[in-house]
PDB file of C-alpha atoms in Angstrom:
ATOM      1  CA  UNK A 234      -6.655 -19.270  -3.283  1.00  0.00           C
ATOM      2  CA  UNK A 235      -5.827 -18.011   0.045  1.00  0.00           C
ATOM      3  CA  UNK A 236      -4.713 -14.333   0.106  1.00  0.00           C
ATOM      4  CA  UNK A 237      -2.448 -12.623   2.696  1.00  0.00           C
ATOM      5  CA  UNK A 238      -3.246 -13.276   6.248  1.00  0.00           C
ATOM      6  CA  UNK A 239      -2.395 -11.536   9.428  1.00  0.00           C
ATOM      7  CA  UNK A 240      -2.524 -12.515  13.056  1.00  0.00           C
ATOM      8  CA  UNK A 241      -3.835 -11.507  15.435  1.00  0.00           C
ATOM      9  CA  UNK A 242      -6.377  -9.364  13.917  1.00  0.00           C
ATOM     10  CA  UNK A 243      -6.255  -7.038  17.271  1.00  0.00           C
ATOM     11  CA  UNK A 244      -3.633  -6.861  19.733  1.00  0.00           C
ATOM     12  CA  UNK A 245      -4.398  -4.488  22.825  1.00  0.00           C
ATOM     13  CA  UNK A 246      -0.869  -4.201  25.048  1.00  0.00           C
ATOM     14  CA  UNK A 247       0.236  -2.077  27.841  1.00  0.00           C
ATOM     15  CA  UNK A 248       3.284   0.203  27.223  1.00  0.00           C
ATOM     16  CA  UNK A 249       6.250  -1.248  27.813  1.00  0.00           C
ATOM     17  CA  UNK A 250       5.375  -4.730  26.719  1.00  0.00           C
ATOM     18  CA  UNK A 251       6.829  -6.730  24.003  1.00  0.00           C
ATOM     19  CA  UNK A 252       4.529  -7.482  20.828  1.00  0.00           C
ATOM     20  CA  UNK A 253       4.832  -9.883  17.950  1.00  0.00           C
ATOM     21  CA  UNK A 254       2.828  -9.562  14.738  1.00  0.00           C
ATOM     22  CA  UNK A 255       2.502 -12.394  12.128  1.00  0.00           C
ATOM     23  CA  UNK A 256       2.427 -12.162   8.415  1.00  0.00           C
ATOM     24  CA  UNK A 257       1.496 -15.461   5.935  1.00  0.00           C
ATOM     25  CA  UNK A 258       2.234 -14.160   2.455  1.00  0.00           C
ATOM     26  CA  UNK A 259       0.527 -15.796  -0.532  1.00  0.00           C
ATOM     27  CA  UNK A 260       2.368 -19.144  -1.607  1.00  0.00           C
ATOM     28  CA  UNK A 261       5.314 -18.484  -3.507  1.00  0.00           C
ATOM     29  CA  UNK A 262       5.584 -14.834  -3.367  1.00  0.00           C
ATOM     30  CA  UNK A 263       9.261 -14.107  -2.667  1.00  0.00           C
ATOM     31  CA  UNK A 264       8.784 -10.241  -1.719  1.00  0.00           C
ATOM     32  CA  UNK A 265       7.069  -9.417   1.686  1.00  0.00           C
ATOM     33  CA  UNK A 266       6.401  -5.957   3.020  1.00  0.00           C
ATOM     34  CA  UNK A 267       5.493  -4.367   6.070  1.00  0.00           C
ATOM     35  CA  UNK A 268       3.754  -1.034   6.600  1.00  0.00           C
ATOM     36  CA  UNK A 269       2.034   0.893   9.253  1.00  0.00           C
ATOM     37  CA  UNK A 270      -1.364   2.788   9.007  1.00  0.00           C
ATOM     38  CA  UNK A 271      -2.169   5.683  11.515  1.00  0.00           C
ATOM     39  CA  UNK A 272      -5.733   6.704  11.437  1.00  0.00           C
ATOM     40  CA  UNK A 273      -6.566   9.033   8.655  1.00  0.00           C
ATOM     41  CA  UNK A 274      -3.364   8.478   7.258  1.00  0.00           C
ATOM     42  CA  UNK A 275      -1.816   6.314   4.036  1.00  0.00           C
ATOM     43  CA  UNK A 276       0.057   3.377   4.909  1.00  0.00           C
ATOM     44  CA  UNK A 277       3.884   4.092   5.667  1.00  0.00           C
ATOM     45  CA  UNK A 278       6.684   1.691   4.534  1.00  0.00           C
ATOM     46  CA  UNK A 279       8.444   0.001   7.229  1.00  0.00           C
ATOM     47  CA  UNK A 280      10.907  -3.031   5.789  1.00  0.00           C
ATOM     48  CA  UNK A 281      11.012  -5.085   2.612  1.00  0.00           C
ATOM     49  CA  UNK A 282      12.087  -8.708   2.653  1.00  0.00           C
ATOM     50  CA  UNK A 283      13.289 -10.268  -0.821  1.00  0.00           C
ATOM     51  CA  UNK A 284      13.265 -14.050   0.247  1.00  0.00           C
ATOM     52  CA  UNK A 285      15.066 -14.356   3.840  1.00  0.00           C
ATOM     53  CA  UNK A 286      16.748 -10.987   3.898  1.00  0.00           C
ATOM     54  CA  UNK A 287      15.568  -7.563   4.669  1.00  0.00           C
ATOM     55  CA  UNK A 288      16.379  -5.730   1.351  1.00  0.00           C
ATOM     56  CA  UNK A 289      15.274  -2.315   2.613  1.00  0.00           C
ATOM     57  CA  UNK A 290      14.841  -1.665   6.528  1.00  0.00           C
ATOM     58  CA  UNK A 291      14.973   2.287   6.168  1.00  0.00           C
ATOM     59  CA  UNK A 292      11.338   2.665   7.375  1.00  0.00           C
ATOM     60  CA  UNK A 293      11.585   1.052  10.655  1.00  0.00           C
ATOM     61  CA  UNK A 294      11.300   4.237  12.960  1.00  0.00           C
ATOM     62  CA  UNK A 295      13.942   3.038  15.507  1.00  0.00           C
ATOM     63  CA  UNK A 296      15.470   0.105  17.009  1.00  0.00           C
ATOM     64  CA  UNK A 297      12.540  -1.266  19.174  1.00  0.00           C
ATOM     65  CA  UNK A 298      11.143  -2.266  15.826  1.00  0.00           C
ATOM     66  CA  UNK A 299      12.613  -5.630  14.237  1.00  0.00           C
ATOM     67  CA  UNK A 300      11.281  -7.926  11.581  1.00  0.00           C
ATOM     68  CA  UNK A 301      12.419 -11.558  10.337  1.00  0.00           C
ATOM     69  CA  UNK A 302      11.448 -13.790   7.911  1.00  0.00           C
ATOM     70  CA  UNK A 303      13.819 -16.953   8.518  1.00  0.00           C
ATOM     71  CA  UNK A 304      12.679 -19.336   5.899  1.00  0.00           C
ATOM     72  CA  UNK A 305      11.557 -16.875   3.249  1.00  0.00           C
ATOM     73  CA  UNK A 306       7.596 -17.415   3.998  1.00  0.00           C
ATOM     74  CA  UNK A 307       6.194 -16.597   7.149  1.00  0.00           C
ATOM     75  CA  UNK A 308       7.285 -13.037   8.798  1.00  0.00           C
ATOM     76  CA  UNK A 309       7.132 -11.684  12.248  1.00  0.00           C
ATOM     77  CA  UNK A 310       7.272  -7.877  13.483  1.00  0.00           C
ATOM     78  CA  UNK A 311       8.404  -7.651  16.678  1.00  0.00           C
ATOM     79  CA  UNK A 312       8.239  -4.323  18.664  1.00  0.00           C
ATOM     80  CA  UNK A 313      10.306  -4.019  22.154  1.00  0.00           C
ATOM     81  CA  UNK A 314       9.324  -1.601  24.695  1.00  0.00           C
ATOM     82  CA  UNK A 315       5.814  -0.646  23.243  1.00  0.00           C
ATOM     83  CA  UNK A 316       4.814   3.080  23.216  1.00  0.00           C
ATOM     84  CA  UNK A 317       1.350   4.657  22.654  1.00  0.00           C
ATOM     85  CA  UNK A 318       2.571   6.191  19.649  1.00  0.00           C
ATOM     86  CA  UNK A 319       3.065   2.458  18.297  1.00  0.00           C
ATOM     87  CA  UNK A 320      -0.965   2.082  18.351  1.00  0.00           C
ATOM     88  CA  UNK A 321      -1.613   1.747  14.682  1.00  0.00           C
ATOM     89  CA  UNK A 322      -2.917  -0.826  11.807  1.00  0.00           C
ATOM     90  CA  UNK A 323       0.207  -2.883  10.573  1.00  0.00           C
ATOM     91  CA  UNK A 324      -0.412  -4.331   7.356  1.00  0.00           C
ATOM     92  CA  UNK A 325       1.683  -6.887   5.500  1.00  0.00           C
ATOM     93  CA  UNK A 326       1.908  -7.151   1.700  1.00  0.00           C
ATOM     94  CA  UNK A 327       3.502  -9.993  -0.524  1.00  0.00           C
ATOM     95  CA  UNK A 328       4.253  -9.788  -4.164  1.00  0.00           C
ATOM     96  CA  UNK A 329       5.545 -12.374  -6.279  1.00  0.00           C
ATOM     97  CA  UNK A 330       9.037 -10.715  -6.946  1.00  0.00           C
ATOM     98  CA  UNK A 331      10.453  -7.277  -6.466  1.00  0.00           C
ATOM     99  CA  UNK A 332      13.329  -6.956  -8.540  1.00  0.00           C
ATOM    100  CA  UNK A 333      14.394  -3.716  -9.994  1.00  0.00           C
ATOM    101  CA  UNK A 334      13.595  -2.864 -13.572  1.00  0.00           C
ATOM    102  CA  UNK A 335      11.350  -5.713 -14.033  1.00  0.00           C
ATOM    103  CA  UNK A 336       7.824  -4.916 -15.345  1.00  0.00           C
ATOM    104  CA  UNK A 337       5.617  -4.354 -12.653  1.00  0.00           C
ATOM    105  CA  UNK A 338       3.224  -6.981 -13.625  1.00  0.00           C
ATOM    106  CA  UNK A 339       5.062  -9.176 -11.180  1.00  0.00           C
ATOM    107  CA  UNK A 340       5.374  -6.668  -8.663  1.00  0.00           C
ATOM    108  CA  UNK A 341       1.574  -5.802  -7.574  1.00  0.00           C
ATOM    109  CA  UNK A 342       1.636  -5.839  -4.119  1.00  0.00           C
ATOM    110  CA  UNK A 343      -1.335  -7.941  -2.342  1.00  0.00           C
ATOM    111  CA  UNK A 344      -2.233  -6.582   1.340  1.00  0.00           C
ATOM    112  CA  UNK A 345      -3.353  -8.639   4.277  1.00  0.00           C
ATOM    113  CA  UNK A 346      -6.309  -7.217   6.371  1.00  0.00           C
ATOM    114  CA  UNK A 347      -3.630  -5.884   9.054  1.00  0.00           C
ATOM    115  CA  UNK A 348      -3.361  -6.196  12.531  1.00  0.00           C
ATOM    116  CA  UNK A 349      -4.715  -3.189  14.675  1.00  0.00           C
ATOM    117  CA  UNK A 350      -2.306  -2.824  17.645  1.00  0.00           C
ATOM    118  CA  UNK A 351      -3.304  -0.797  20.491  1.00  0.00           C
ATOM    119  CA  UNK A 352      -1.035   0.307  23.076  1.00  0.00           C
ATOM    120  CA  UNK A 353      -2.595   1.490  26.600  1.00  0.00           C
TER     121      UNK A 353
ATOM    122  CA  UNK B 217      10.936  11.549  -4.515  1.00  0.00           C
ATOM    123  CA  UNK B 218       8.644  12.875  -6.770  1.00  0.00           C
ATOM    124  CA  UNK B 219       5.031  13.447  -5.081  1.00  0.00           C
ATOM    125  CA  UNK B 220       1.459  13.146  -6.076  1.00  0.00           C
ATOM    126  CA  UNK B 221      -1.347  15.704  -4.931  1.00  0.00           C
ATOM    127  CA  UNK B 222      -4.906  14.423  -4.931  1.00  0.00           C
ATOM    128  CA  UNK B 223      -8.164  15.846  -3.774  1.00  0.00           C
ATOM    129  CA  UNK B 224      -9.002  14.870  -0.348  1.00  0.00           C
ATOM    130  CA  UNK B 225     -12.510  13.998  -1.026  1.00  0.00           C
ATOM    131  CA  UNK B 226     -14.869  13.508  -4.036  1.00  0.00           C
ATOM    132  CA  UNK B 227     -18.462  12.293  -4.323  1.00  0.00           C
ATOM    133  CA  UNK B 228     -20.269  10.245  -7.083  1.00  0.00           C
ATOM    134  CA  UNK B 229     -23.700   8.989  -7.798  1.00  0.00           C
ATOM    135  CA  UNK B 230     -24.264   4.988  -8.140  1.00  0.00           C
ATOM    136  CA  UNK B 231     -24.025   4.126 -11.827  1.00  0.00           C
ATOM    137  CA  UNK B 232     -22.102   7.343 -12.940  1.00  0.00           C
ATOM    138  CA  UNK B 233     -18.395   7.683 -14.186  1.00  0.00           C
ATOM    139  CA  UNK B 234     -16.041   9.236 -11.961  1.00  0.00           C
ATOM    140  CA  UNK B 235     -13.056  10.725 -12.693  1.00  0.00           C
ATOM    141  CA  UNK B 236     -10.236  10.734  -9.986  1.00  0.00           C
ATOM    142  CA  UNK B 237      -7.318  13.228 -10.485  1.00  0.00           C
ATOM    143  CA  UNK B 238      -3.735  13.127  -9.564  1.00  0.00           C
ATOM    144  CA  UNK B 239      -1.113  15.787 -10.234  1.00  0.00           C
ATOM    145  CA  UNK B 240       2.602  14.431 -10.148  1.00  0.00           C
ATOM    146  CA  UNK B 241       4.484  17.552 -11.650  1.00  0.00           C
ATOM    147  CA  UNK B 242       7.939  16.433 -10.487  1.00  0.00           C
ATOM    148  CA  UNK B 243       7.363  13.096 -12.173  1.00  0.00           C
ATOM    149  CA  UNK B 244      10.682  11.501 -13.622  1.00  0.00           C
ATOM    150  CA  UNK B 245      11.168   9.876 -16.791  1.00  0.00           C
ATOM    151  CA  UNK B 246      11.172   6.268 -15.397  1.00  0.00           C
ATOM    152  CA  UNK B 247       8.191   6.709 -12.497  1.00  0.00           C
ATOM    153  CA  UNK B 248       5.294   4.304 -13.332  1.00  0.00           C
ATOM    154  CA  UNK B 249       2.193   5.822 -12.013  1.00  0.00           C
ATOM    155  CA  UNK B 250       0.259   3.271  -9.911  1.00  0.00           C
ATOM    156  CA  UNK B 251      -3.328   3.419  -8.526  1.00  0.00           C
ATOM    157  CA  UNK B 252      -4.264   1.435  -5.173  1.00  0.00           C
ATOM    158  CA  UNK B 253      -7.413   1.790  -3.088  1.00  0.00           C
ATOM    159  CA  UNK B 254      -8.177   0.975   0.236  1.00  0.00           C
ATOM    160  CA  UNK B 255     -11.840  -0.242   1.266  1.00  0.00           C
ATOM    161  CA  UNK B 256     -13.068   0.256   4.746  1.00  0.00           C
ATOM    162  CA  UNK B 257     -11.308  -1.803   7.108  1.00  0.00           C
ATOM    163  CA  UNK B 258      -9.481  -3.692   4.522  1.00  0.00           C
ATOM    164  CA  UNK B 259      -5.884  -3.460   3.457  1.00  0.00           C
ATOM    165  CA  UNK B 260      -5.158  -1.555   0.079  1.00  0.00           C
ATOM    166  CA  UNK B 261      -5.705  -3.389  -3.437  1.00  0.00           C
ATOM    167  CA  UNK B 262      -4.217  -2.866  -6.644  1.00  0.00           C
ATOM    168  CA  UNK B 263      -6.179  -0.996  -9.233  1.00  0.00           C
ATOM    169  CA  UNK B 264      -4.068  -0.304 -12.405  1.00  0.00           C
ATOM    170  CA  UNK B 265      -0.453   1.085 -13.295  1.00  0.00           C
ATOM    171  CA  UNK B 266       0.904   2.901 -16.248  1.00  0.00           C
ATOM    172  CA  UNK B 267       3.800   4.699 -17.748  1.00  0.00           C
ATOM    173  CA  UNK B 268       3.062   6.635 -20.932  1.00  0.00           C
ATOM    174  CA  UNK B 269      -0.144   5.104 -22.564  1.00  0.00           C
ATOM    175  CA  UNK B 270      -3.536   5.112 -21.458  1.00  0.00           C
ATOM    176  CA  UNK B 271      -4.442   1.727 -19.699  1.00  0.00           C
ATOM    177  CA  UNK B 272      -7.470  -0.186 -19.304  1.00  0.00           C
ATOM    178  CA  UNK B 273      -8.377  -3.219 -16.996  1.00  0.00           C
ATOM    179  CA  UNK B 274     -11.453  -4.816 -15.915  1.00  0.00           C
ATOM    180  CA  UNK B 275     -11.638  -2.480 -12.696  1.00  0.00           C
ATOM    181  CA  UNK B 276     -10.832   0.937 -14.123  1.00  0.00           C
ATOM    182  CA  UNK B 277      -9.092   3.112 -17.021  1.00  0.00           C
ATOM    183  CA  UNK B 278      -5.985   5.208 -16.191  1.00  0.00           C
ATOM    184  CA  UNK B 279      -5.651   8.193 -18.368  1.00  0.00           C
ATOM    185  CA  UNK B 280      -2.109   9.924 -18.579  1.00  0.00           C
ATOM    186  CA  UNK B 281      -1.569  13.404 -19.818  1.00  0.00           C
ATOM    187  CA  UNK B 282       0.999  13.639 -22.554  1.00  0.00           C
ATOM    188  CA  UNK B 283       3.437  15.548 -20.461  1.00  0.00           C
ATOM    189  CA  UNK B 284       2.846  13.235 -17.706  1.00  0.00           C
ATOM    190  CA  UNK B 285       2.487  15.760 -15.057  1.00  0.00           C
ATOM    191  CA  UNK B 286      -1.035  14.635 -14.090  1.00  0.00           C
ATOM    192  CA  UNK B 287      -3.304  11.616 -14.644  1.00  0.00           C
ATOM    193  CA  UNK B 288      -7.012  10.323 -14.213  1.00  0.00           C
ATOM    194  CA  UNK B 289      -8.300   7.148 -12.620  1.00  0.00           C
ATOM    195  CA  UNK B 290     -11.631   6.550 -14.400  1.00  0.00           C
ATOM    196  CA  UNK B 291     -14.004   4.316 -12.944  1.00  0.00           C
ATOM    197  CA  UNK B 292     -16.616   4.052 -15.657  1.00  0.00           C
ATOM    198  CA  UNK B 293     -19.813   2.992 -13.549  1.00  0.00           C
ATOM    199  CA  UNK B 294     -19.439   3.758 -10.039  1.00  0.00           C
ATOM    200  CA  UNK B 295     -20.960   0.853  -7.537  1.00  0.00           C
ATOM    201  CA  UNK B 296     -21.357   1.286  -3.728  1.00  0.00           C
ATOM    202  CA  UNK B 297     -18.504  -1.223  -3.450  1.00  0.00           C
ATOM    203  CA  UNK B 298     -16.251   1.317  -5.024  1.00  0.00           C
ATOM    204  CA  UNK B 299     -16.220   3.589  -1.895  1.00  0.00           C
ATOM    205  CA  UNK B 300     -13.114   3.690  -0.687  1.00  0.00           C
ATOM    206  CA  UNK B 301      -9.630   5.771  -0.282  1.00  0.00           C
ATOM    207  CA  UNK B 302      -7.945   5.830  -3.704  1.00  0.00           C
ATOM    208  CA  UNK B 303      -3.941   6.461  -3.867  1.00  0.00           C
ATOM    209  CA  UNK B 304      -2.140   7.640  -6.406  1.00  0.00           C
ATOM    210  CA  UNK B 305       1.494   6.374  -6.329  1.00  0.00           C
ATOM    211  CA  UNK B 306       4.897   6.736  -8.189  1.00  0.00           C
ATOM    212  CA  UNK B 307       7.320   4.016  -8.275  1.00  0.00           C
ATOM    213  CA  UNK B 308      10.553   4.239 -10.294  1.00  0.00           C
ATOM    214  CA  UNK B 309      11.917   0.633 -10.977  1.00  0.00           C
ATOM    215  CA  UNK B 310      15.490   2.132 -11.290  1.00  0.00           C
ATOM    216  CA  UNK B 311      15.393   3.316  -7.787  1.00  0.00           C
ATOM    217  CA  UNK B 312      16.016   1.212  -4.416  1.00  0.00           C
ATOM    218  CA  UNK B 313      13.125   2.795  -3.193  1.00  0.00           C
ATOM    219  CA  UNK B 314      10.951   1.488  -6.088  1.00  0.00           C
ATOM    220  CA  UNK B 315      10.261  -1.828  -4.495  1.00  0.00           C
ATOM    221  CA  UNK B 316       7.984   0.034  -1.691  1.00  0.00           C
ATOM    222  CA  UNK B 317       5.030   1.788  -2.140  1.00  0.00           C
ATOM    223  CA  UNK B 318       5.003   5.631  -0.762  1.00  0.00           C
ATOM    224  CA  UNK B 319       1.417   6.562  -0.067  1.00  0.00           C
ATOM    225  CA  UNK B 320       0.066  10.085   0.239  1.00  0.00           C
ATOM    226  CA  UNK B 321      -3.291  10.658   2.158  1.00  0.00           C
ATOM    227  CA  UNK B 322      -5.441   9.801  -1.127  1.00  0.00           C
ATOM    228  CA  UNK B 323      -9.069  10.859  -2.191  1.00  0.00           C
ATOM    229  CA  UNK B 324     -11.938   9.492  -0.088  1.00  0.00           C
ATOM    230  CA  UNK B 325     -14.708   8.407  -2.779  1.00  0.00           C
ATOM    231  CA  UNK B 326     -18.278   8.478  -1.776  1.00  0.00           C
ATOM    232  CA  UNK B 327     -20.770   6.845  -3.653  1.00  0.00           C
ATOM    233  CA  UNK B 328     -24.419   7.982  -3.174  1.00  0.00           C
ATOM    234  CA  UNK B 329     -27.421   5.456  -4.123  1.00  0.00           C
TER     235      UNK B 329
END
């Protein structure tokens, strides 16, 4: 079956512009995560959705970053007034569910290939 | 959050076993040990996880020390396709943060033909 897909694969924008990054999770997965990865570093958590609601947005760096998942499937990460420091690979992951104290057999995260964002 | 420590890099030869170490001396009793790997230009992928007992799956084995302060990911016969960054991650299902993955810098594994 299809894995997690992300579009676009590459996005080049200018400082100050607005960008949207899209994630299509695996069908039926209720949990969706966004991470970002700078060169040479491990991915850094941004936000996690359980269904339509953001269950944990503590990783969003500031109020220029916002994410939505209105129907509990596709998610969009939105970045306003982009800065050069926002340049990174933005990764999306999904998992069947993400309840606490449940077996992690249901909690493996499946990652997409990422969107490489370059802010000039 | 409990932290993990891994070597920055390791090298192996093709078709030989590889032992990737991870130290987690401040692990709590409810932390699970997870391993993910990231091949070049791809997102991370799940490898294996465990709590106390050693675990085996089709990809690898996970050996967990009796005191749980360290663990070792074992690739039984390395292939060129196993060249990747390997991340050792602790996750506590009793914590709100347990749903996320907290990546360190991982170990870059090079496999020589």
